[in-house]
Amino acid sequence: MKVLVSMAAALSIAATPAVSAPAHASKVGAGKVCADCVKATMQRLVAPDMKGRACGTAEENAAARWLADRLKAYHAKGAAPGGGYLQAVRFRTPTYAAPPSLTVGGVTLTQGREIVALEPGEAAGGPLALVGLAAPEAAAGKVAVYDAPYDPKAVAAFVRAGAAAVVVLAPERMLRAWDQLAARAPGGVEILGAEAGPAPAAPTQVVVFARPEAIARLKALEGQAARFAAPRGQPTVGTTYNVLGVIPGAAPDADRQAVLLSAHYDHVGVKNGVVYPGANDDASGTAAVLEFARLLGSGKAPRRTVHFALFGCEEAGGHGAKYFLAHPSAPLADLVANLEFEMIGVPDPADRTRLMLTGWERTDLGPALKDHGASIGPDRYPEENFFQRSDNYQLARKGVVAQTISAWPIPPTYHQPTDDLDHVDLPFMAEVIQSLAEPIRWLLNSDFRPEWTEGMRP
């Protein structure tokens, strides 16, 4: 799941060891989750040689190939061009020629150490000034330091007032993911073949998030000349893959009322020599989609066609999902619903038995699933804007009723090296997937078409 910060817009396939489902998988009772299959998927995706499956890396590409093999083994047909399972997504990423920095007098603060700037303009400068929300006009022409808890409305007020740059205290959620955010490329990633019109405009605003100790240093330098620099280098071109499968439905109009089950399989890779395995985020959701494919591919075909999509490069900005919008495996108008599965590996201490559906109040899909046996309820963390933070949102903006199912989306392991198998509850995962099996089968065999609540479509 992507880190959400308001100021952010927040190549070959390597061979992988052959890993099959456990031999007894075919003997698991009809409709019963194969816990060993789920475990095997988790083990493969977080294996040391996968190195955290970072966007566009050989390891992420290798994971895609392995997942394609599993969909084929579970009798899903390839839904990518030409009947294959892999949809190539090429993207062009801007780079920095040198790490962004903020220099005031003889003090230099550097990206990844004291500061993080997300998608900034290339340069800005002016006198350093402490500012407050009571008088935002004092920020005009200044490098404005706002020494208060981060408030996006305050930052916007300083920008409107003409601040050359705004330096703010990094919120706790940023500090938890500091290294990943610092490693992000400048804004304006271009998804080749998916974006119409001119390339994205270069960013011009400069908003700098600083650690508390950096804010303290800057306060002592008020009035001195400040200069922010984020020089650009040559862009790079990378490739990720969406893994796409389909089980055709039995009804005459099955393809025109299809359901999409999805997850993202990438994570954030290696930072400062440390692997971030990404077990809960989102090997767990990927394992769920594969298990639904196994369940649905091993019995009678459902009435509705069911598509499976495992997206690449979600953590880098949703590259795979954005490309999928332009090249979907089924016309978007024919998708009656999309269920994304994200971070279902750790139960929420506040409610260990119930899952949450992001954007619960936006559609009637959640209540319908609940009425048919799903242990599911509203998003328990609306302030985190999780509805907008996963690949479902790309589809929702196009009108598809698309929502994400999660367990506990804010565990201590989120975007940490500790997001490994030791910190995932595999029995809980099996229970979660089992609890959704029949409600999803009902959705695929019903005439129910979920609808947006009036005024709630994004």
GROMACS .gro file of C-alpha atoms in nm:
model
  458
    1MET     CA    1   0.000   0.000   0.000
    2LYS     CA    2   0.134   0.338  -0.097
    3VAL     CA    3   0.243   0.587   0.167
    4LEU     CA    4   0.003   0.879   0.135
    5VAL     CA    5   0.137   1.232   0.178
    6SER     CA    6  -0.087   1.518   0.064
    7MET     CA    7   0.188   1.703  -0.124
    8ALA     CA    8   0.294   1.394  -0.318
    9ALA     CA    9   0.126   1.309  -0.649
   10ALA     CA   10   0.190   1.056  -0.371
   11LEU     CA   11   1.369  -0.553  -1.764
   12SER     CA   12   1.384  -0.890  -1.860
   13ILE     CA   13   1.208  -1.162  -1.661
   14ALA     CA   14   1.454  -1.354  -1.446
   15ALA     CA   15   1.414  -1.726  -1.409
   16THR     CA   16   1.273  -1.848  -1.078
   17PRO     CA   17   1.283  -2.184  -0.910
   18ALA     CA   18   0.981  -2.397  -0.995
   19VAL     CA   19   0.746  -2.400  -0.698
   20SER     CA   20   0.424  -2.596  -0.721
   21ALA     CA   21   0.121  -2.606  -0.499
   22PRO     CA   22   0.144  -2.876  -0.233
   23ALA     CA   23   0.078  -3.221  -0.375
   24HIS     CA   24  -0.236  -3.264  -0.166
   25ALA     CA   25  -0.393  -2.938  -0.288
   26SER     CA   26  -0.618  -3.126  -0.530
   27LYS     CA   27  -0.752  -3.330  -0.240
   28VAL     CA   28  -0.869  -3.029  -0.041
   29GLY     CA   29  -1.247  -3.034  -0.019
   30ALA     CA   30  -1.449  -2.832  -0.268
   31GLY     CA   31  -1.477  -2.473  -0.152
   32LYS     CA   32  -1.213  -2.525   0.116
   33VAL     CA   33  -0.908  -2.302   0.134
   34CYS     CA   34  -0.575  -2.478   0.089
   35ALA     CA   35  -0.377  -2.326   0.376
   36ASP     CA   36  -0.058  -2.488   0.252
   37CYS     CA   37  -0.107  -2.329  -0.091
   38VAL     CA   38  -0.143  -1.987   0.070
   39LYS     CA   39   0.171  -2.051   0.276
   40ALA     CA   40   0.365  -2.163  -0.032
   41THR     CA   41   0.276  -1.841  -0.216
   42MET     CA   42   0.385  -1.632   0.080
   43GLN     CA   43   0.712  -1.822   0.113
   44ARG     CA   44   0.795  -1.776  -0.254
   45LEU     CA   45   0.722  -1.403  -0.266
   46VAL     CA   46   0.922  -1.318   0.046
   47ALA     CA   47   1.212  -1.554  -0.029
   48PRO     CA   48   1.556  -1.391   0.003
   49ASP     CA   49   1.620  -1.402  -0.372
   50MET     CA   50   1.310  -1.185  -0.429
   51LYS     CA   51   1.482  -0.896  -0.245
   52GLY     CA   52   1.158  -0.717  -0.164
   53ARG     CA   53   1.023  -0.713  -0.525
   54ALA     CA   54   1.091  -0.343  -0.592
   55CYS     CA   55   0.926  -0.177  -0.890
   56GLY     CA   56   1.089  -0.261  -1.222
   57THR     CA   57   1.362  -0.483  -1.078
   58ALA     CA   58   1.461  -0.826  -1.203
   59GLU     CA   59   1.320  -0.966  -0.879
   60GLU     CA   60   0.978  -0.805  -0.932
   61ASN     CA   61   0.978  -0.936  -1.289
   62ALA     CA   62   1.068  -1.283  -1.161
   63ALA     CA   63   0.777  -1.272  -0.919
   64ALA     CA   64   0.546  -1.190  -1.211
   65ARG     CA   65   0.662  -1.495  -1.403
   66TRP     CA   66   0.612  -1.721  -1.102
   67LEU     CA   67   0.261  -1.584  -1.043
   68ALA     CA   68   0.174  -1.638  -1.410
   69ASP     CA   69   0.274  -2.001  -1.375
   70ARG     CA   70   0.047  -2.039  -1.073
   71LEU     CA   71  -0.256  -1.888  -1.251
   72LYS     CA   72  -0.200  -2.131  -1.537
   73ALA     CA   73  -0.173  -2.425  -1.297
   74TYR     CA   74  -0.502  -2.320  -1.138
   75HIS     CA   75  -0.679  -2.336  -1.477
   76ALA     CA   76  -0.719  -1.964  -1.531
   77LYS     CA   77  -0.665  -1.865  -1.892
   78GLY     CA   78  -0.422  -1.590  -1.986
   79ALA     CA   79  -0.595  -1.253  -2.022
   80ALA     CA   80  -0.300  -1.050  -2.149
   81PRO     CA   81  -0.252  -0.970  -2.519
   82GLY     CA   82  -0.226  -1.284  -2.730
   83GLY     CA   83  -0.369  -1.500  -2.454
   84GLY     CA   84  -0.060  -1.473  -2.235
   85TYR     CA   85  -0.047  -1.394  -1.867
   86LEU     CA   86   0.203  -1.106  -1.862
   87GLN     CA   87   0.112  -0.753  -1.964
   88ALA     CA   88   0.430  -0.549  -2.008
   89VAL     CA   89   0.421  -0.195  -1.868
   90ARG     CA   90   0.704   0.041  -1.961
   91PHE     CA   91   0.754   0.365  -1.774
   92ARG     CA   92   0.992   0.660  -1.789
   93THR     CA   93   1.110   0.797  -1.454
   94PRO     CA   94   1.283   1.130  -1.391
   95THR     CA   95   1.597   1.120  -1.175
   96TYR     CA   96   1.801   1.353  -0.958
   97ALA     CA   97   2.152   1.445  -1.067
   98ALA     CA   98   2.231   1.491  -0.696
   99PRO     CA   99   2.025   1.446  -0.379
  100PRO     CA  100   1.798   1.746  -0.307
  101SER     CA  101   1.940   1.979  -0.044
  102LEU     CA  102   1.852   2.289   0.154
  103THR     CA  103   2.143   2.521   0.236
  104VAL     CA  104   2.114   2.804   0.486
  105GLY     CA  105   2.433   2.991   0.568
  106GLY     CA  106   2.693   2.718   0.624
  107VAL     CA  107   2.436   2.450   0.710
  108THR     CA  108   2.324   2.198   0.447
  109LEU     CA  109   2.034   1.961   0.502
  110THR     CA  110   2.023   1.664   0.264
  111GLN     CA  111   1.750   1.439   0.127
  112GLY     CA  112   1.724   1.118   0.327
  113ARG     CA  113   1.912   1.250   0.629
  114GLU     CA  114   1.748   1.564   0.764
  115ILE     CA  115   1.485   1.634   0.497
  116VAL     CA  116   1.263   1.473   0.234
  117ALA     CA  117   1.118   1.670  -0.056
  118LEU     CA  118   0.851   1.494  -0.260
  119GLU     CA  119   0.823   1.587  -0.629
  120PRO     CA  120   0.975   1.933  -0.583
  121GLY     CA  121   1.066   2.200  -0.834
  122GLU     CA  122   1.434   2.213  -0.923
  123ALA     CA  123   1.533   2.523  -0.728
  124ALA     CA  124   1.402   2.788  -0.492
  125GLY     CA  125   1.552   3.051  -0.266
  126GLY     CA  126   1.490   3.346  -0.040
  127PRO     CA  127   1.533   3.463   0.318
  128LEU     CA  128   1.453   3.203   0.580
  129ALA     CA  129   1.147   3.305   0.782
  130LEU     CA  130   0.940   3.148   1.059
  131VAL     CA  131   0.572   3.175   0.966
  132GLY     CA  132   0.239   3.105   1.127
  133LEU     CA  133  -0.108   3.039   0.994
  134ALA     CA  134  -0.238   3.365   1.141
  135ALA     CA  135  -0.037   3.565   0.887
  136PRO     CA  136   0.036   3.349   0.579
  137GLU     CA  137   0.126   3.661   0.379
  138ALA     CA  138   0.453   3.673   0.574
  139ALA     CA  139   0.565   3.375   0.363
  140ALA     CA  140   0.570   3.574   0.037
  141GLY     CA  141   0.909   3.544  -0.132
  142LYS     CA  142   1.052   3.355   0.166
  143VAL     CA  143   1.169   3.003   0.244
  144ALA     CA  144   0.899   2.963   0.506
  145VAL     CA  145   0.947   2.739   0.809
  146TYR     CA  146   0.620   2.627   0.969
  147ASP     CA  147   0.702   2.502   1.318
  148ALA     CA  148   0.377   2.326   1.399
  149PRO     CA  149   0.219   1.983   1.337
  150TYR     CA  150   0.189   1.920   0.966
  151ASP     CA  151  -0.129   2.070   0.821
  152PRO     CA  152  -0.180   2.049   0.443
  153LYS     CA  153  -0.422   2.343   0.454
  154ALA     CA  154  -0.156   2.559   0.617
  155VAL     CA  155   0.101   2.455   0.356
  156ALA     CA  156  -0.146   2.540   0.080
  157ALA     CA  157  -0.205   2.883   0.237
  158PHE     CA  158   0.168   2.960   0.237
  159VAL     CA  159   0.202   2.846  -0.124
  160ARG     CA  160  -0.090   3.068  -0.229
  161ALA     CA  161   0.070   3.357  -0.046
  162GLY     CA  162   0.377   3.325  -0.268
  163ALA     CA  163   0.628   3.134  -0.054
  164ALA     CA  164   0.941   3.041  -0.247
  165ALA     CA  165   0.946   2.714  -0.052
  166VAL     CA  166   0.777   2.574   0.258
  167VAL     CA  167   0.958   2.367   0.522
  168VAL     CA  168   0.728   2.168   0.750
  169LEU     CA  169   0.761   1.920   1.033
  170ALA     CA  170   0.743   1.565   0.895
  171PRO     CA  171   0.438   1.379   1.032
  172GLU     CA  172   0.487   1.049   1.209
  173ARG     CA  173   0.368   0.840   0.916
  174MET     CA  174   0.647   0.992   0.705
  175LEU     CA  175   0.910   0.929   0.967
  176ARG     CA  176   0.810   0.560   0.970
  177ALA     CA  177   0.878   0.537   0.596
  178TRP     CA  178   1.160   0.790   0.574
  179ASP     CA  179   1.408   0.586   0.369
  180GLN     CA  180   1.149   0.479   0.113
  181LEU     CA  181   1.021   0.832   0.065
  182ALA     CA  182   1.371   0.973   0.037
  183ALA     CA  183   1.448   0.726  -0.241
  184ARG     CA  184   1.154   0.831  -0.454
  185ALA     CA  185   1.223   0.984  -0.791
  186PRO     CA  186   1.101   1.331  -0.883
  187GLY     CA  187   0.740   1.357  -0.993
  188GLY     CA  188   0.612   1.310  -1.343
  189VAL     CA  189   0.656   0.936  -1.413
  190GLU     CA  190   0.528   0.868  -1.763
  191ILE     CA  191   0.350   0.538  -1.825
  192LEU     CA  192   0.435   0.468  -2.187
  193GLY     CA  193   0.130   0.381  -2.394
  194ALA     CA  194  -0.114   0.486  -2.122
  195GLU     CA  195  -0.097   0.863  -2.100
  196ALA     CA  196  -0.251   1.076  -2.369
  197GLY     CA  197  -0.138   1.424  -2.456
  198PRO     CA  198   0.185   1.595  -2.352
  199ALA     CA  199   0.423   1.460  -2.091
  200PRO     CA  200   0.344   1.568  -1.734
  201ALA     CA  201   0.452   1.920  -1.650
  202ALA     CA  202   0.761   1.958  -1.435
  203PRO     CA  203   0.674   2.035  -1.072
  204THR     CA  204   0.730   2.392  -0.957
  205GLN     CA  205   0.630   2.398  -0.590
  206VAL     CA  206   0.886   2.316  -0.323
  207VAL     CA  207   0.761   2.160  -0.001
  208VAL     CA  208   1.028   2.016   0.226
  209PHE     CA  209   0.950   1.778   0.513
  210ALA     CA  210   1.206   1.800   0.793
  211ARG     CA  211   1.290   1.596   1.100
  212PRO     CA  212   1.222   1.771   1.434
  213GLU     CA  213   1.593   1.830   1.499
  214ALA     CA  214   1.630   1.990   1.155
  215ILE     CA  215   1.344   2.229   1.227
  216ALA     CA  216   1.523   2.327   1.549
  217ARG     CA  217   1.845   2.404   1.356
  218LEU     CA  218   1.659   2.613   1.099
  219LYS     CA  219   1.486   2.824   1.363
  220ALA     CA  220   1.828   2.946   1.479
  221LEU     CA  221   1.910   3.061   1.123
  222GLU     CA  222   1.608   3.285   1.063
  223GLY     CA  223   1.680   3.576   0.830
  224GLN     CA  224   1.972   3.414   0.650
  225ALA     CA  225   1.967   3.336   0.277
  226ALA     CA  226   1.829   2.990   0.202
  227ARG     CA  227   1.867   2.790  -0.117
  228PHE     CA  228   1.690   2.469  -0.215
  229ALA     CA  229   1.830   2.265  -0.505
  230ALA     CA  230   1.702   1.945  -0.669
  231PRO     CA  231   1.893   1.917  -0.999
  232ARG     CA  232   1.754   1.669  -1.250
  233GLY     CA  233   1.946   1.392  -1.421
  234GLN     CA  234   1.863   1.181  -1.724
  235PRO     CA  235   1.536   0.984  -1.701
  236THR     CA  236   1.543   0.607  -1.684
  237VAL     CA  237   1.309   0.360  -1.856
  238GLY     CA  238   1.188   0.053  -1.668
  239THR     CA  239   0.945  -0.233  -1.714
  240THR     CA  240   0.697  -0.392  -1.479
  241TYR     CA  241   0.435  -0.657  -1.553
  242ASN     CA  242   0.070  -0.700  -1.471
  243VAL     CA  243  -0.020  -1.067  -1.430
  244LEU     CA  244  -0.364  -1.124  -1.582
  245GLY     CA  245  -0.589  -1.430  -1.584
  246VAL     CA  246  -0.954  -1.509  -1.651
  247ILE     CA  247  -1.206  -1.785  -1.586
  248PRO     CA  248  -1.489  -1.749  -1.840
  249GLY     CA  249  -1.838  -1.752  -1.698
  250ALA     CA  250  -2.117  -1.989  -1.799
  251ALA     CA  251  -2.396  -1.735  -1.857
  252PRO     CA  252  -2.461  -1.611  -2.212
  253ASP     CA  253  -2.378  -1.256  -2.104
  254ALA     CA  254  -2.101  -1.359  -1.862
  255ASP     CA  255  -1.838  -1.131  -2.013
  256ARG     CA  256  -2.062  -0.824  -1.987
  257GLN     CA  257  -2.105  -0.856  -1.611
  258ALA     CA  258  -1.757  -0.960  -1.504
  259VAL     CA  259  -1.591  -0.929  -1.163
  260LEU     CA  260  -1.224  -0.839  -1.113
  261LEU     CA  261  -1.024  -0.974  -0.817
  262SER     CA  262  -0.691  -0.797  -0.775
  263ALA     CA  263  -0.388  -0.724  -0.559
  264HIS     CA  264  -0.038  -0.585  -0.608
  265TYR     CA  265   0.264  -0.811  -0.582
  266ASP     CA  266   0.550  -0.557  -0.564
  267HIS     CA  267   0.699  -0.402  -0.253
  268VAL     CA  268   0.974  -0.147  -0.182
  269GLY     CA  269   1.282  -0.365  -0.228
  270VAL     CA  270   1.615  -0.301  -0.056
  271LYS     CA  271   1.697   0.021   0.131
  272ASN     CA  272   2.045   0.091   0.267
  273GLY     CA  273   2.133  -0.275   0.223
  274VAL     CA  274   1.829  -0.396   0.417
  275VAL     CA  275   1.558  -0.608   0.250
  276TYR     CA  276   1.195  -0.511   0.304
  277PRO     CA  277   1.017  -0.844   0.239
  278GLY     CA  278   0.660  -0.713   0.197
  279ALA     CA  279   0.483  -1.017   0.341
  280ASN     CA  280   0.169  -0.842   0.462
  281ASP     CA  281   0.200  -0.563   0.203
  282ASP     CA  282   0.105  -0.720  -0.026
  283ALA     CA  283   0.214  -1.080  -0.065
  284SER     CA  284  -0.088  -1.153   0.154
  285GLY     CA  285  -0.336  -1.000  -0.090
  286THR     CA  286  -0.161  -1.169  -0.380
  287ALA     CA  287  -0.187  -1.506  -0.205
  288ALA     CA  288  -0.560  -1.445  -0.157
  289VAL     CA  289  -0.617  -1.375  -0.526
  290LEU     CA  290  -0.424  -1.689  -0.623
  291GLU     CA  291  -0.627  -1.897  -0.379
  292PHE     CA  292  -0.954  -1.760  -0.518
  293ALA     CA  293  -0.826  -1.855  -0.864
  294ARG     CA  294  -0.755  -2.209  -0.738
  295LEU     CA  295  -1.098  -2.238  -0.576
  296LEU     CA  296  -1.288  -2.105  -0.876
  297GLY     CA  297  -1.079  -2.293  -1.131
  298SER     CA  298  -1.127  -2.630  -0.966
  299GLY     CA  299  -1.505  -2.654  -0.983
  300LYS     CA  300  -1.806  -2.560  -1.191
  301ALA     CA  301  -1.758  -2.232  -1.378
  302PRO     CA  302  -1.943  -1.938  -1.220
  303ARG     CA  303  -2.218  -1.758  -1.410
  304ARG     CA  304  -2.012  -1.442  -1.437
  305THR     CA  305  -1.667  -1.420  -1.587
  306VAL     CA  306  -1.401  -1.356  -1.323
  307HIS     CA  307  -1.080  -1.172  -1.405
  308PHE     CA  308  -0.764  -1.180  -1.194
  309ALA     CA  309  -0.512  -0.894  -1.197
  310LEU     CA  310  -0.188  -0.881  -1.001
  311PHE     CA  311  -0.047  -0.534  -1.051
  312GLY     CA  312   0.317  -0.429  -1.061
  313CYS     CA  313   0.473  -0.109  -0.927
  314GLU     CA  314   0.186  -0.012  -0.697
  315GLU     CA  315   0.431   0.115  -0.437
  316ALA     CA  316   0.598   0.345  -0.690
  317GLY     CA  317   0.274   0.516  -0.788
  318GLY     CA  318   0.040   0.253  -0.929
  319HIS     CA  319   0.213   0.218  -1.267
  320GLY     CA  320   0.061  -0.121  -1.345
  321ALA     CA  321  -0.294  -0.019  -1.256
  322LYS     CA  322  -0.265   0.301  -1.459
  323TYR     CA  323  -0.160   0.104  -1.765
  324PHE     CA  324  -0.438  -0.148  -1.704
  325LEU     CA  325  -0.691   0.136  -1.730
  326ALA     CA  326  -0.577   0.203  -2.085
  327HIS     CA  327  -0.545  -0.166  -2.173
  328PRO     CA  328  -0.788  -0.361  -1.951
  329SER     CA  329  -0.840  -0.733  -1.983
  330ALA     CA  330  -1.212  -0.656  -2.018
  331PRO     CA  331  -1.389  -0.333  -2.114
  332LEU     CA  332  -1.429  -0.127  -1.798
  333ALA     CA  333  -1.800  -0.088  -1.873
  334ASP     CA  334  -1.833  -0.467  -1.841
  335LEU     CA  335  -1.682  -0.482  -1.490
  336VAL     CA  336  -1.960  -0.480  -1.232
  337ALA     CA  337  -1.715  -0.480  -0.940
  338ASN     CA  338  -1.348  -0.490  -0.841
  339LEU     CA  339  -1.232  -0.625  -0.509
  340GLU     CA  340  -0.869  -0.545  -0.425
  341PHE     CA  341  -0.702  -0.743  -0.145
  342GLU     CA  342  -0.437  -0.560   0.053
  343MET     CA  343  -0.268  -0.634   0.385
  344ILE     CA  344  -0.484  -0.921   0.510
  345GLY     CA  345  -0.203  -1.098   0.696
  346VAL     CA  346  -0.224  -0.932   1.038
  347PRO     CA  347  -0.549  -0.912   1.241
  348ASP     CA  348  -0.653  -0.577   1.380
  349PRO     CA  349  -0.623  -0.579   1.763
  350ALA     CA  350  -0.939  -0.366   1.775
  351ASP     CA  351  -1.142  -0.636   1.596
  352ARG     CA  352  -0.970  -0.967   1.527
  353THR     CA  353  -1.270  -1.121   1.351
  354ARG     CA  354  -1.389  -0.855   1.108
  355LEU     CA  355  -1.229  -0.725   0.791
  356MET     CA  356  -1.273  -0.370   0.664
  357LEU     CA  357  -1.378  -0.246   0.323
  358THR     CA  358  -1.241   0.091   0.217
  359GLY     CA  359  -1.504   0.335   0.099
  360TRP     CA  360  -1.776   0.131   0.270
  361GLU     CA  361  -2.029   0.414   0.258
  362ARG     CA  362  -1.961   0.490  -0.110
  363THR     CA  363  -2.138   0.182  -0.253
  364ASP     CA  364  -2.378  -0.097  -0.160
  365LEU     CA  365  -2.120  -0.371  -0.228
  366GLY     CA  366  -1.995  -0.407   0.131
  367PRO     CA  367  -2.340  -0.447   0.289
  368ALA     CA  368  -2.436  -0.702   0.019
  369LEU     CA  369  -2.128  -0.913   0.090
  370LYS     CA  370  -2.197  -0.888   0.462
  371ASP     CA  371  -2.557  -1.002   0.410
  372HIS     CA  372  -2.419  -1.313   0.239
  373GLY     CA  373  -2.187  -1.413   0.520
  374ALA     CA  374  -1.876  -1.199   0.487
  375SER     CA  375  -1.733  -1.082   0.820
  376ILE     CA  376  -1.674  -0.734   0.693
  377GLY     CA  377  -1.750  -0.377   0.794
  378PRO     CA  378  -1.660  -0.013   0.742
  379ASP     CA  379  -1.310   0.131   0.723
  380ARG     CA  380  -1.190   0.180   1.080
  381TYR     CA  381  -0.932   0.442   0.980
  382PRO     CA  382  -1.107   0.699   0.758
  383GLU     CA  383  -0.849   0.964   0.844
  384GLU     CA  384  -0.586   0.759   0.658
  385ASN     CA  385  -0.774   0.782   0.324
  386PHE     CA  386  -0.712   0.416   0.244
  387PHE     CA  387  -0.979   0.417  -0.029
  388GLN     CA  388  -0.745   0.636  -0.235
  389ARG     CA  389  -0.427   0.449  -0.148
  390SER     CA  390  -0.451   0.123  -0.339
  391ASP     CA  391  -0.495   0.018  -0.700
  392ASN     CA  392  -0.874   0.005  -0.666
  393TYR     CA  393  -0.879   0.385  -0.683
  394GLN     CA  394  -0.756   0.393  -1.044
  395LEU     CA  395  -1.062   0.190  -1.147
  396ALA     CA  396  -1.301   0.375  -0.915
  397ARG     CA  397  -1.214   0.704  -1.082
  398LYS     CA  398  -1.331   0.547  -1.410
  399GLY     CA  399  -1.666   0.451  -1.262
  400VAL     CA  400  -1.604   0.086  -1.167
  401VAL     CA  401  -1.731  -0.002  -0.820
  402ALA     CA  402  -1.384  -0.079  -0.690
  403GLN     CA  403  -1.292  -0.117  -0.323
  404THR     CA  404  -1.018  -0.272  -0.111
  405ILE     CA  405  -1.050  -0.538   0.158
  406SER     CA  406  -0.797  -0.517   0.442
  407ALA     CA  407  -0.748  -0.659   0.790
  408TRP     CA  408  -0.523  -0.421   0.986
  409PRO     CA  409  -0.372  -0.160   0.753
  410ILE     CA  410  -0.152   0.013   1.012
  411PRO     CA  411   0.053  -0.260   1.183
  412PRO     CA  412   0.395  -0.173   1.329
  413THR     CA  413   0.556  -0.369   1.045
  414TYR     CA  414   0.410  -0.142   0.772
  415HIS     CA  415   0.688  -0.063   0.522
  416GLN     CA  416   0.947  -0.200   0.762
  417PRO     CA  417   1.206  -0.480   0.730
  418THR     CA  418   0.997  -0.669   0.987
  419ASP     CA  419   0.713  -0.718   0.737
  420ASP     CA  420   0.818  -1.082   0.703
  421LEU     CA  421   0.663  -1.424   0.752
  422ASP     CA  422   0.741  -1.420   1.124
  423HIS     CA  423   0.507  -1.122   1.159
  424VAL     CA  424   0.220  -1.262   0.951
  425ASP     CA  425  -0.056  -1.478   1.096
  426LEU     CA  426  -0.095  -1.754   0.835
  427PRO     CA  427  -0.386  -1.933   1.012
  428PHE     CA  428  -0.567  -1.600   1.028
  429MET     CA  429  -0.505  -1.550   0.656
  430ALA     CA  430  -0.657  -1.888   0.577
  431GLU     CA  431  -0.962  -1.800   0.788
  432VAL     CA  432  -0.995  -1.463   0.615
  433ILE     CA  433  -0.983  -1.613   0.268
  434GLN     CA  434  -1.227  -1.888   0.368
  435SER     CA  435  -1.469  -1.630   0.510
  436LEU     CA  436  -1.482  -1.455   0.173
  437ALA     CA  437  -1.500  -1.761  -0.049
  438GLU     CA  438  -1.876  -1.811  -0.041
  439PRO     CA  439  -1.970  -1.439  -0.055
  440ILE     CA  440  -1.748  -1.400  -0.362
  441ARG     CA  441  -1.896  -1.715  -0.517
  442TRP     CA  442  -2.242  -1.567  -0.451
  443LEU     CA  443  -2.140  -1.242  -0.624
  444LEU     CA  444  -2.017  -1.437  -0.926
  445ASN     CA  445  -2.340  -1.638  -0.950
  446SER     CA  446  -2.592  -1.361  -0.879
  447ASP     CA  447  -2.757  -1.084  -1.077
  448PHE     CA  448  -2.658  -0.824  -0.817
  449ARG     CA  449  -2.492  -0.516  -0.967
  450PRO     CA  450  -2.338  -0.290  -0.699
  451GLU     CA  451  -2.399   0.080  -0.736
  452TRP     CA  452  -2.241   0.401  -0.614
  453THR     CA  453  -2.411   0.592  -0.337
  454GLU     CA  454  -2.541   0.918  -0.479
  455GLY     CA  455  -2.269   1.180  -0.472
  456MET     CA  456  -1.999   0.938  -0.349
  457ARG     CA  457  -1.836   0.833  -0.676
  458PRO     CA  458  -1.482   0.980  -0.689
   0.00000   0.00000   0.00000
